[in-house]
């Protein structure tokens, strides 16, 4: 089996390059093309689903190993999602990755982590921790952006593309909420350890990982509810604007309603209407109309209808 890179698991992760480790604990990284050409047991290959691609995080029991995949959503639009497969055996972890994410995280583990009791479980637990490192800060940044959006709705008026903006945030939140739910399931399966690969300390590491992921999911749930509240605020502003428009239209209609009555009254043109022959009839009707308008405006102002 050809591998891209190999690491020894000792008191720390040790880079062995492309040389395969024949004895002791190790981590191997290979490409998907090499994995498709490698000879896997049928049940393991079925669990990996190499031909279907990766859409979510999962782990399943296979004969003498655990096989699964991880789909890590990107924090920003200019970055691609990371997706890779993994196989955990008693003395070995195999990653199948074309994105470079696995090698990047293994390099970080190599530079920072030292273990008193090295094992595949502790390495994979540290690897999972790196996947969610910085996510709490990212969620806090999302919350800050939503707060700015709410302030914009409340103070600066309504934005034409508000629905597009809030829908974008809700999609992000939903993606990460599902991601944390799937990671929690993966951590729970590893913690249960039906194959008895891990010691008690490693199981505890997976338990702590599950707790952290669940807290992150709770934060995303709160953000989802917050986004719904902002949408409701936006809708209330729309309702207020519509109410203002309707109130203005009602006031204008009410002001000019008496004038319509006067126009209709004197538009009948009966022969013996005295005002038709009155010298100052035209000016008088204009004066009465202006007086009615002023009186209506004063009345509406006094009653605070307008």
PDB file of C-alpha atoms in Angstrom:
ATOM      1  CA  UNK A   1       0.000   0.000   0.000  1.00  0.00           C
ATOM      2  CA  UNK A   2       1.494   3.337  -1.115  1.00  0.00           C
ATOM      3  CA  UNK A   3       1.197   6.241   1.306  1.00  0.00           C
ATOM      4  CA  UNK A   4       1.833   9.958   0.848  1.00  0.00           C
ATOM      5  CA  UNK A   5       3.136  10.437   4.366  1.00  0.00           C
ATOM      6  CA  UNK A   6       3.687   8.451   7.533  1.00  0.00           C
ATOM      7  CA  UNK A   7       4.119   9.375  11.201  1.00  0.00           C
ATOM      8  CA  UNK A   8       5.286   7.297  14.149  1.00  0.00           C
ATOM      9  CA  UNK A   9       3.231   7.547  17.335  1.00  0.00           C
ATOM     10  CA  UNK A  10       5.691   7.737  20.214  1.00  0.00           C
ATOM     11  CA  UNK A  11       5.799  10.211  23.097  1.00  0.00           C
ATOM     12  CA  UNK A  12       5.023  12.660  20.316  1.00  0.00           C
ATOM     13  CA  UNK A  13       4.186  12.405  16.628  1.00  0.00           C
ATOM     14  CA  UNK A  14       7.362  11.770  14.627  1.00  0.00           C
ATOM     15  CA  UNK A  15       7.528  12.391  10.880  1.00  0.00           C
ATOM     16  CA  UNK A  16       8.683   9.282   8.982  1.00  0.00           C
ATOM     17  CA  UNK A  17       8.165  10.787   5.536  1.00  0.00           C
ATOM     18  CA  UNK A  18       7.021   8.390   2.829  1.00  0.00           C
ATOM     19  CA  UNK A  19       8.623   5.435   4.585  1.00  0.00           C
ATOM     20  CA  UNK A  20       5.983   3.056   5.939  1.00  0.00           C
ATOM     21  CA  UNK A  21       6.250   2.057   9.581  1.00  0.00           C
ATOM     22  CA  UNK A  22       6.288  -1.726   9.861  1.00  0.00           C
ATOM     23  CA  UNK A  23       6.186  -1.955  13.646  1.00  0.00           C
ATOM     24  CA  UNK A  24       4.669   0.118  16.459  1.00  0.00           C
ATOM     25  CA  UNK A  25       1.923   2.719  16.354  1.00  0.00           C
ATOM     26  CA  UNK A  26       1.653   4.964  13.307  1.00  0.00           C
ATOM     27  CA  UNK A  27      -0.461   7.369  11.244  1.00  0.00           C
ATOM     28  CA  UNK A  28      -0.616   7.015   7.454  1.00  0.00           C
ATOM     29  CA  UNK A  29      -1.941   9.493   4.916  1.00  0.00           C
ATOM     30  CA  UNK A  30      -2.814   8.574   1.312  1.00  0.00           C
ATOM     31  CA  UNK A  31      -4.702  10.107  -1.595  1.00  0.00           C
ATOM     32  CA  UNK A  32      -8.155   8.990  -2.680  1.00  0.00           C
ATOM     33  CA  UNK A  33      -6.751   7.666  -5.967  1.00  0.00           C
ATOM     34  CA  UNK A  34      -4.290   5.463  -4.108  1.00  0.00           C
ATOM     35  CA  UNK A  35      -7.026   4.346  -1.726  1.00  0.00           C
ATOM     36  CA  UNK A  36      -9.239   3.285  -4.639  1.00  0.00           C
ATOM     37  CA  UNK A  37      -6.381   1.192  -6.039  1.00  0.00           C
ATOM     38  CA  UNK A  38      -5.511  -0.369  -2.672  1.00  0.00           C
ATOM     39  CA  UNK A  39      -6.890  -3.730  -1.598  1.00  0.00           C
ATOM     40  CA  UNK A  40      -9.342  -3.278   1.254  1.00  0.00           C
ATOM     41  CA  UNK A  41     -11.543  -5.884   2.871  1.00  0.00           C
ATOM     42  CA  UNK A  42     -14.991  -5.701   1.250  1.00  0.00           C
ATOM     43  CA  UNK A  43     -16.703  -4.671   4.483  1.00  0.00           C
ATOM     44  CA  UNK A  44     -14.186  -1.873   5.079  1.00  0.00           C
ATOM     45  CA  UNK A  45     -14.529  -0.583   1.503  1.00  0.00           C
ATOM     46  CA  UNK A  46     -18.302  -0.665   1.862  1.00  0.00           C
ATOM     47  CA  UNK A  47     -18.107   1.419   5.039  1.00  0.00           C
ATOM     48  CA  UNK A  48     -15.879   4.006   3.384  1.00  0.00           C
ATOM     49  CA  UNK A  49     -18.111   4.598   0.312  1.00  0.00           C
ATOM     50  CA  UNK A  50     -15.127   5.859  -1.700  1.00  0.00           C
ATOM     51  CA  UNK A  51     -17.162   5.955  -4.905  1.00  0.00           C
ATOM     52  CA  UNK A  52     -19.883   8.209  -3.459  1.00  0.00           C
ATOM     53  CA  UNK A  53     -17.846  11.044  -2.011  1.00  0.00           C
ATOM     54  CA  UNK A  54     -18.173  12.656   1.416  1.00  0.00           C
ATOM     55  CA  UNK A  55     -21.252  14.599   2.469  1.00  0.00           C
ATOM     56  CA  UNK A  56     -21.227  14.362   6.258  1.00  0.00           C
ATOM     57  CA  UNK A  57     -19.341  13.140   9.331  1.00  0.00           C
ATOM     58  CA  UNK A  58     -19.812   9.532  10.367  1.00  0.00           C
ATOM     59  CA  UNK A  59     -18.028   6.503  11.801  1.00  0.00           C
ATOM     60  CA  UNK A  60     -19.019   2.849  11.601  1.00  0.00           C
ATOM     61  CA  UNK A  61     -17.720  -0.403  13.008  1.00  0.00           C
ATOM     62  CA  UNK A  62     -15.939  -2.675  10.558  1.00  0.00           C
ATOM     63  CA  UNK A  63     -14.022  -5.930  11.152  1.00  0.00           C
ATOM     64  CA  UNK A  64     -11.113  -5.076  13.468  1.00  0.00           C
ATOM     65  CA  UNK A  65     -11.326  -1.346  12.718  1.00  0.00           C
ATOM     66  CA  UNK A  66     -13.441   1.798  12.705  1.00  0.00           C
ATOM     67  CA  UNK A  67     -14.107   3.410   9.314  1.00  0.00           C
ATOM     68  CA  UNK A  68     -15.661   6.775   8.643  1.00  0.00           C
ATOM     69  CA  UNK A  69     -15.461  10.207   7.082  1.00  0.00           C
ATOM     70  CA  UNK A  70     -15.294  13.828   8.198  1.00  0.00           C
ATOM     71  CA  UNK A  71     -16.759  16.799   6.343  1.00  0.00           C
ATOM     72  CA  UNK A  72     -15.475  20.091   7.764  1.00  0.00           C
ATOM     73  CA  UNK A  73     -17.317  23.232   6.560  1.00  0.00           C
ATOM     74  CA  UNK A  74     -15.238  26.301   5.774  1.00  0.00           C
ATOM     75  CA  UNK A  75     -15.508  29.438   7.891  1.00  0.00           C
ATOM     76  CA  UNK A  76     -15.354  31.813   4.948  1.00  0.00           C
ATOM     77  CA  UNK A  77     -16.433  31.880   1.306  1.00  0.00           C
ATOM     78  CA  UNK A  78     -12.858  32.056  -0.012  1.00  0.00           C
ATOM     79  CA  UNK A  79     -11.989  28.687   1.524  1.00  0.00           C
ATOM     80  CA  UNK A  80     -13.059  25.229   0.430  1.00  0.00           C
ATOM     81  CA  UNK A  81     -14.716  22.661   2.648  1.00  0.00           C
ATOM     82  CA  UNK A  82     -12.385  19.894   3.839  1.00  0.00           C
ATOM     83  CA  UNK A  83     -13.484  16.285   3.440  1.00  0.00           C
ATOM     84  CA  UNK A  84     -11.546  13.081   4.089  1.00  0.00           C
ATOM     85  CA  UNK A  85     -11.887   9.458   5.152  1.00  0.00           C
ATOM     86  CA  UNK A  86     -10.276   7.727   8.111  1.00  0.00           C
ATOM     87  CA  UNK A  87      -9.696   4.178   9.319  1.00  0.00           C
ATOM     88  CA  UNK A  88      -8.729   3.482  12.922  1.00  0.00           C
ATOM     89  CA  UNK A  89      -7.108   0.174  13.799  1.00  0.00           C
ATOM     90  CA  UNK A  90      -5.609  -1.014  17.064  1.00  0.00           C
ATOM     91  CA  UNK A  91      -2.132   0.229  16.154  1.00  0.00           C
ATOM     92  CA  UNK A  92      -2.729   2.445  13.146  1.00  0.00           C
ATOM     93  CA  UNK A  93      -4.716   5.411  11.816  1.00  0.00           C
ATOM     94  CA  UNK A  94      -5.125   5.748   8.054  1.00  0.00           C
ATOM     95  CA  UNK A  95      -6.324   9.028   6.517  1.00  0.00           C
ATOM     96  CA  UNK A  96      -7.478   9.339   2.901  1.00  0.00           C
ATOM     97  CA  UNK A  97      -7.292  13.008   1.956  1.00  0.00           C
ATOM     98  CA  UNK A  98      -6.660  15.151  -1.124  1.00  0.00           C
ATOM     99  CA  UNK A  99      -7.258  18.553   0.491  1.00  0.00           C
ATOM    100  CA  UNK A 100      -4.085  18.766   2.577  1.00  0.00           C
ATOM    101  CA  UNK A 101      -6.077  19.393   5.750  1.00  0.00           C
ATOM    102  CA  UNK A 102      -4.967  16.154   7.399  1.00  0.00           C
ATOM    103  CA  UNK A 103      -1.247  16.772   6.824  1.00  0.00           C
ATOM    104  CA  UNK A 104      -1.640  20.350   8.052  1.00  0.00           C
ATOM    105  CA  UNK A 105      -3.267  19.225  11.311  1.00  0.00           C
ATOM    106  CA  UNK A 106      -0.820  16.357  11.828  1.00  0.00           C
ATOM    107  CA  UNK A 107       2.008  18.872  11.473  1.00  0.00           C
ATOM    108  CA  UNK A 108       0.425  20.989  14.235  1.00  0.00           C
ATOM    109  CA  UNK A 109       0.113  17.924  16.475  1.00  0.00           C
ATOM    110  CA  UNK A 110       3.736  17.047  15.780  1.00  0.00           C
ATOM    111  CA  UNK A 111       4.860  20.533  16.849  1.00  0.00           C
ATOM    112  CA  UNK A 112       2.704  20.948  19.949  1.00  0.00           C
ATOM    113  CA  UNK A 113       1.580  17.654  21.511  1.00  0.00           C
ATOM    114  CA  UNK A 114       3.532  15.393  23.897  1.00  0.00           C
ATOM    115  CA  UNK A 115       1.904  12.286  25.426  1.00  0.00           C
ATOM    116  CA  UNK A 116       2.690  10.225  28.489  1.00  0.00           C
ATOM    117  CA  UNK A 117       0.646   7.296  27.141  1.00  0.00           C
ATOM    118  CA  UNK A 118       0.738   7.450  23.310  1.00  0.00           C
ATOM    119  CA  UNK A 119      -1.934   5.634  21.348  1.00  0.00           C
ATOM    120  CA  UNK A 120      -4.182   5.894  18.320  1.00  0.00           C
ATOM    121  CA  UNK A 121      -7.024   7.151  20.502  1.00  0.00           C
ATOM    122  CA  UNK A 122      -5.135  10.097  21.958  1.00  0.00           C
ATOM    123  CA  UNK A 123      -3.834  11.073  18.493  1.00  0.00           C
ATOM    124  CA  UNK A 124      -7.283  10.970  16.934  1.00  0.00           C
ATOM    125  CA  UNK A 125      -8.807  12.855  19.880  1.00  0.00           C
ATOM    126  CA  UNK A 126      -6.218  15.632  19.441  1.00  0.00           C
ATOM    127  CA  UNK A 127      -6.904  15.614  15.707  1.00  0.00           C
ATOM    128  CA  UNK A 128     -10.646  16.072  16.315  1.00  0.00           C
ATOM    129  CA  UNK A 129      -9.936  18.914  18.757  1.00  0.00           C
ATOM    130  CA  UNK A 130      -8.019  20.735  16.012  1.00  0.00           C
ATOM    131  CA  UNK A 131     -11.068  20.537  13.740  1.00  0.00           C
ATOM    132  CA  UNK A 132     -13.131  22.641  16.159  1.00  0.00           C
ATOM    133  CA  UNK A 133     -10.314  24.870  17.364  1.00  0.00           C
ATOM    134  CA  UNK A 134     -11.301  28.477  16.747  1.00  0.00           C
ATOM    135  CA  UNK A 135     -14.947  27.625  16.168  1.00  0.00           C
ATOM    136  CA  UNK A 136     -16.013  29.353  19.395  1.00  0.00           C
ATOM    137  CA  UNK A 137     -14.372  32.554  18.135  1.00  0.00           C
ATOM    138  CA  UNK A 138     -16.033  32.106  14.741  1.00  0.00           C
ATOM    139  CA  UNK A 139     -19.471  31.710  16.340  1.00  0.00           C
ATOM    140  CA  UNK A 140     -18.829  34.833  18.431  1.00  0.00           C
ATOM    141  CA  UNK A 141     -17.930  36.735  15.244  1.00  0.00           C
ATOM    142  CA  UNK A 142     -21.156  35.546  13.633  1.00  0.00           C
ATOM    143  CA  UNK A 143     -23.081  36.805  16.644  1.00  0.00           C
ATOM    144  CA  UNK A 144     -21.362  40.196  16.340  1.00  0.00           C
ATOM    145  CA  UNK A 145     -22.284  40.405  12.647  1.00  0.00           C
ATOM    146  CA  UNK A 146     -25.906  39.590  13.467  1.00  0.00           C
ATOM    147  CA  UNK A 147     -25.905  42.319  16.139  1.00  0.00           C
ATOM    148  CA  UNK A 148     -24.679  44.850  13.555  1.00  0.00           C
ATOM    149  CA  UNK A 149     -27.402  43.709  11.182  1.00  0.00           C
ATOM    150  CA  UNK A 150     -30.006  44.176  13.908  1.00  0.00           C
ATOM    151  CA  UNK A 151     -28.675  47.676  14.671  1.00  0.00           C
ATOM    152  CA  UNK A 152     -28.864  48.491  10.968  1.00  0.00           C
ATOM    153  CA  UNK A 153     -32.507  47.427  10.873  1.00  0.00           C
ATOM    154  CA  UNK A 154     -33.378  49.418  14.000  1.00  0.00           C
ATOM    155  CA  UNK A 155     -31.389  52.596  13.359  1.00  0.00           C
ATOM    156  CA  UNK A 156     -30.659  53.030   9.666  1.00  0.00           C
ATOM    157  CA  UNK A 157     -33.924  51.752   8.291  1.00  0.00           C
ATOM    158  CA  UNK A 158     -34.665  48.752   6.125  1.00  0.00           C
ATOM    159  CA  UNK A 159     -32.147  47.235   3.733  1.00  0.00           C
ATOM    160  CA  UNK A 160     -33.312  46.118   0.294  1.00  0.00           C
ATOM    161  CA  UNK A 161     -31.261  42.915   0.406  1.00  0.00           C
ATOM    162  CA  UNK A 162     -32.059  42.060   4.026  1.00  0.00           C
ATOM    163  CA  UNK A 163     -33.763  38.762   3.200  1.00  0.00           C
ATOM    164  CA  UNK A 164     -30.744  37.627   1.208  1.00  0.00           C
ATOM    165  CA  UNK A 165     -28.360  38.579   4.027  1.00  0.00           C
ATOM    166  CA  UNK A 166     -30.317  36.918   6.840  1.00  0.00           C
ATOM    167  CA  UNK A 167     -30.875  33.778   4.729  1.00  0.00           C
ATOM    168  CA  UNK A 168     -27.125  33.550   4.164  1.00  0.00           C
ATOM    169  CA  UNK A 169     -26.476  33.711   7.910  1.00  0.00           C
ATOM    170  CA  UNK A 170     -29.164  31.139   8.642  1.00  0.00           C
ATOM    171  CA  UNK A 171     -27.632  28.723   6.116  1.00  0.00           C
ATOM    172  CA  UNK A 172     -24.208  29.108   7.724  1.00  0.00           C
ATOM    173  CA  UNK A 173     -25.642  28.505  11.173  1.00  0.00           C
ATOM    174  CA  UNK A 174     -27.594  25.478   9.984  1.00  0.00           C
ATOM    175  CA  UNK A 175     -24.514  23.958   8.309  1.00  0.00           C
ATOM    176  CA  UNK A 176     -22.442  24.258  11.473  1.00  0.00           C
ATOM    177  CA  UNK A 177     -25.283  23.054  13.691  1.00  0.00           C
ATOM    178  CA  UNK A 178     -25.545  19.869  11.622  1.00  0.00           C
ATOM    179  CA  UNK A 179     -21.755  19.573  11.587  1.00  0.00           C
ATOM    180  CA  UNK A 180     -21.550  19.663  15.384  1.00  0.00           C
ATOM    181  CA  UNK A 181     -24.396  17.172  15.693  1.00  0.00           C
ATOM    182  CA  UNK A 182     -22.566  14.751  13.415  1.00  0.00           C
ATOM    183  CA  UNK A 183     -19.264  15.289  15.247  1.00  0.00           C
ATOM    184  CA  UNK A 184     -21.048  14.564  18.519  1.00  0.00           C
ATOM    185  CA  UNK A 185     -22.273  11.249  17.098  1.00  0.00           C
ATOM    186  CA  UNK A 186     -18.746  10.400  15.905  1.00  0.00           C
ATOM    187  CA  UNK A 187     -17.278  11.202  19.316  1.00  0.00           C
ATOM    188  CA  UNK A 188     -19.966   9.140  21.071  1.00  0.00           C
ATOM    189  CA  UNK A 189     -19.221   6.065  18.936  1.00  0.00           C
ATOM    190  CA  UNK A 190     -15.494   6.427  19.635  1.00  0.00           C
ATOM    191  CA  UNK A 191     -16.190   6.865  23.337  1.00  0.00           C
ATOM    192  CA  UNK A 192     -18.278   3.677  23.456  1.00  0.00           C
ATOM    193  CA  UNK A 193     -15.337   1.793  21.897  1.00  0.00           C
ATOM    194  CA  UNK A 194     -17.067  -1.486  21.075  1.00  0.00           C
ATOM    195  CA  UNK A 195     -13.837  -2.826  19.529  1.00  0.00           C
ATOM    196  CA  UNK A 196     -11.869  -2.084  22.737  1.00  0.00           C
ATOM    197  CA  UNK A 197      -9.199  -0.081  20.900  1.00  0.00           C
ATOM    198  CA  UNK A 198      -8.826   2.685  23.472  1.00  0.00           C
ATOM    199  CA  UNK A 199      -7.885   2.876  27.119  1.00  0.00           C
ATOM    200  CA  UNK A 200      -9.900   4.682  29.775  1.00  0.00           C
ATOM    201  CA  UNK A 201      -7.978   7.939  29.371  1.00  0.00           C
ATOM    202  CA  UNK A 202      -8.579   7.981  25.618  1.00  0.00           C
ATOM    203  CA  UNK A 203     -12.279   7.320  26.132  1.00  0.00           C
ATOM    204  CA  UNK A 204     -12.356  10.244  28.529  1.00  0.00           C
ATOM    205  CA  UNK A 205     -10.735  12.421  25.833  1.00  0.00           C
ATOM    206  CA  UNK A 206     -13.528  11.542  23.418  1.00  0.00           C
ATOM    207  CA  UNK A 207     -16.094  12.280  26.139  1.00  0.00           C
ATOM    208  CA  UNK A 208     -14.630  15.758  26.658  1.00  0.00           C
ATOM    209  CA  UNK A 209     -14.642  16.294  22.910  1.00  0.00           C
ATOM    210  CA  UNK A 210     -18.346  15.416  22.749  1.00  0.00           C
ATOM    211  CA  UNK A 211     -19.085  17.888  25.559  1.00  0.00           C
ATOM    212  CA  UNK A 212     -17.251  20.691  23.737  1.00  0.00           C
ATOM    213  CA  UNK A 213     -19.027  19.933  20.465  1.00  0.00           C
ATOM    214  CA  UNK A 214     -22.410  19.901  22.194  1.00  0.00           C
ATOM    215  CA  UNK A 215     -21.687  23.319  23.701  1.00  0.00           C
ATOM    216  CA  UNK A 216     -20.807  24.642  20.258  1.00  0.00           C
ATOM    217  CA  UNK A 217     -24.050  23.234  18.889  1.00  0.00           C
ATOM    218  CA  UNK A 218     -25.992  24.936  21.669  1.00  0.00           C
ATOM    219  CA  UNK A 219     -24.356  28.215  20.650  1.00  0.00           C
ATOM    220  CA  UNK A 220     -25.403  27.704  17.033  1.00  0.00           C
ATOM    221  CA  UNK A 221     -28.949  26.969  18.186  1.00  0.00           C
ATOM    222  CA  UNK A 222     -28.969  30.257  20.092  1.00  0.00           C
ATOM    223  CA  UNK A 223     -27.697  32.060  16.985  1.00  0.00           C
ATOM    224  CA  UNK A 224     -30.450  30.449  14.921  1.00  0.00           C
ATOM    225  CA  UNK A 225     -33.076  31.739  17.356  1.00  0.00           C
ATOM    226  CA  UNK A 226     -31.397  35.155  17.327  1.00  0.00           C
ATOM    227  CA  UNK A 227     -31.559  35.279  13.516  1.00  0.00           C
ATOM    228  CA  UNK A 228     -35.281  34.490  13.714  1.00  0.00           C
ATOM    229  CA  UNK A 229     -35.741  37.362  16.195  1.00  0.00           C
ATOM    230  CA  UNK A 230     -33.910  39.751  13.848  1.00  0.00           C
ATOM    231  CA  UNK A 231     -36.180  38.663  11.019  1.00  0.00           C
ATOM    232  CA  UNK A 232     -39.194  39.377  13.241  1.00  0.00           C
ATOM    233  CA  UNK A 233     -37.782  42.842  14.032  1.00  0.00           C
ATOM    234  CA  UNK A 234     -37.375  43.452  10.301  1.00  0.00           C
ATOM    235  CA  UNK A 235     -40.962  42.351   9.687  1.00  0.00           C
ATOM    236  CA  UNK A 236     -42.198  44.657  12.453  1.00  0.00           C
ATOM    237  CA  UNK A 237     -40.365  47.563  10.789  1.00  0.00           C
ATOM    238  CA  UNK A 238     -42.100  46.725   7.517  1.00  0.00           C
ATOM    239  CA  UNK A 239     -45.438  46.669   9.334  1.00  0.00           C
ATOM    240  CA  UNK A 240     -44.644  50.038  10.919  1.00  0.00           C
ATOM    241  CA  UNK A 241     -43.788  51.521   7.551  1.00  0.00           C
ATOM    242  CA  UNK A 242     -46.986  50.185   6.019  1.00  0.00           C
ATOM    243  CA  UNK A 243     -48.968  51.557   8.968  1.00  0.00           C
ATOM    244  CA  UNK A 244     -47.361  54.972   8.478  1.00  0.00           C
ATOM    245  CA  UNK A 245     -48.259  54.927   4.790  1.00  0.00           C
ATOM    246  CA  UNK A 246     -51.830  53.875   5.508  1.00  0.00           C
ATOM    247  CA  UNK A 247     -52.178  56.540   8.213  1.00  0.00           C
ATOM    248  CA  UNK A 248     -50.920  59.228   5.836  1.00  0.00           C
ATOM    249  CA  UNK A 249     -53.283  58.080   3.085  1.00  0.00           C
ATOM    250  CA  UNK A 250     -56.178  58.021   5.553  1.00  0.00           C
ATOM    251  CA  UNK A 251     -55.421  61.551   6.793  1.00  0.00           C
ATOM    252  CA  UNK A 252     -55.109  62.937   3.255  1.00  0.00           C
ATOM    253  CA  UNK A 253     -58.317  61.222   2.191  1.00  0.00           C
ATOM    254  CA  UNK A 254     -60.164  62.539   5.252  1.00  0.00           C
ATOM    255  CA  UNK A 255     -58.907  66.102   4.695  1.00  0.00           C
ATOM    256  CA  UNK A 256     -60.099  66.208   1.103  1.00  0.00           C
ATOM    257  CA  UNK A 257     -63.352  64.346   1.699  1.00  0.00           C
ATOM    258  CA  UNK A 258     -65.273  67.553   2.614  1.00  0.00           C
ATOM    259  CA  UNK A 259     -63.885  69.193  -0.520  1.00  0.00           C
ATOM    260  CA  UNK A 260     -65.200  66.304  -2.582  1.00  0.00           C
ATOM    261  CA  UNK A 261     -68.588  66.836  -0.941  1.00  0.00           C
ATOM    262  CA  UNK A 262     -68.525  70.540  -1.843  1.00  0.00           C
ATOM    263  CA  UNK A 263     -67.465  69.775  -5.420  1.00  0.00           C
ATOM    264  CA  UNK A 264     -70.209  67.209  -5.715  1.00  0.00           C
ATOM    265  CA  UNK A 265     -72.784  69.507  -4.151  1.00  0.00           C
ATOM    266  CA  UNK A 266     -72.109  72.454  -6.438  1.00  0.00           C
ATOM    267  CA  UNK A 267     -71.574  70.215  -9.418  1.00  0.00           C
ATOM    268  CA  UNK A 268     -75.323  69.475  -9.536  1.00  0.00           C
ATOM    269  CA  UNK A 269     -76.009  72.775 -11.366  1.00  0.00           C
ATOM    270  CA  UNK A 270     -79.645  73.237 -10.325  1.00  0.00           C
ATOM    271  CA  UNK A 271     -81.206  76.355 -11.927  1.00  0.00           C
ATOM    272  CA  UNK A 272     -82.053  78.125  -8.665  1.00  0.00           C
ATOM    273  CA  UNK A 273     -78.805  77.566  -6.703  1.00  0.00           C
ATOM    274  CA  UNK A 274     -78.180  81.096  -5.358  1.00  0.00           C
ATOM    275  CA  UNK A 275     -74.390  80.773  -5.185  1.00  0.00           C
ATOM    276  CA  UNK A 276     -74.201  80.284  -8.954  1.00  0.00           C
ATOM    277  CA  UNK A 277     -75.231  83.884  -9.493  1.00  0.00           C
ATOM    278  CA  UNK A 278     -73.290  85.304  -6.556  1.00  0.00           C
ATOM    279  CA  UNK A 279     -70.434  87.607  -7.571  1.00  0.00           C
ATOM    280  CA  UNK A 280     -68.060  86.275  -4.923  1.00  0.00           C
ATOM    281  CA  UNK A 281     -69.250  82.623  -5.015  1.00  0.00           C
ATOM    282  CA  UNK A 282     -66.077  81.233  -6.617  1.00  0.00           C
ATOM    283  CA  UNK A 283     -63.753  83.021  -4.182  1.00  0.00           C
ATOM    284  CA  UNK A 284     -66.026  82.120  -1.291  1.00  0.00           C
ATOM    285  CA  UNK A 285     -65.926  78.402  -2.054  1.00  0.00           C
ATOM    286  CA  UNK A 286     -62.117  78.589  -2.330  1.00  0.00           C
ATOM    287  CA  UNK A 287     -61.940  80.295   1.060  1.00  0.00           C
ATOM    288  CA  UNK A 288     -64.268  77.762   2.651  1.00  0.00           C
ATOM    289  CA  UNK A 289     -62.222  74.883   1.166  1.00  0.00           C
ATOM    290  CA  UNK A 290     -58.938  76.322   2.500  1.00  0.00           C
ATOM    291  CA  UNK A 291     -60.537  76.884   5.891  1.00  0.00           C
ATOM    292  CA  UNK A 292     -61.772  73.262   5.986  1.00  0.00           C
ATOM    293  CA  UNK A 293     -58.299  71.949   5.098  1.00  0.00           C
ATOM    294  CA  UNK A 294     -56.656  74.081   7.808  1.00  0.00           C
ATOM    295  CA  UNK A 295     -59.263  73.033  10.357  1.00  0.00           C
ATOM    296  CA  UNK A 296     -58.797  69.324   9.557  1.00  0.00           C
ATOM    297  CA  UNK A 297     -55.007  69.588   9.787  1.00  0.00           C
ATOM    298  CA  UNK A 298     -55.257  71.407  13.127  1.00  0.00           C
ATOM    299  CA  UNK A 299     -57.659  68.781  14.439  1.00  0.00           C
ATOM    300  CA  UNK A 300     -55.434  65.879  13.376  1.00  0.00           C
ATOM    301  CA  UNK A 301     -52.386  67.535  14.943  1.00  0.00           C
ATOM    302  CA  UNK A 302     -54.244  68.133  18.179  1.00  0.00           C
ATOM    303  CA  UNK A 303     -55.431  64.507  18.346  1.00  0.00           C
ATOM    304  CA  UNK A 304     -51.919  63.333  17.297  1.00  0.00           C
ATOM    305  CA  UNK A 305     -53.329  61.356  14.400  1.00  0.00           C
ATOM    306  CA  UNK A 306     -50.631  62.741  12.097  1.00  0.00           C
TER     307      UNK A 306
END
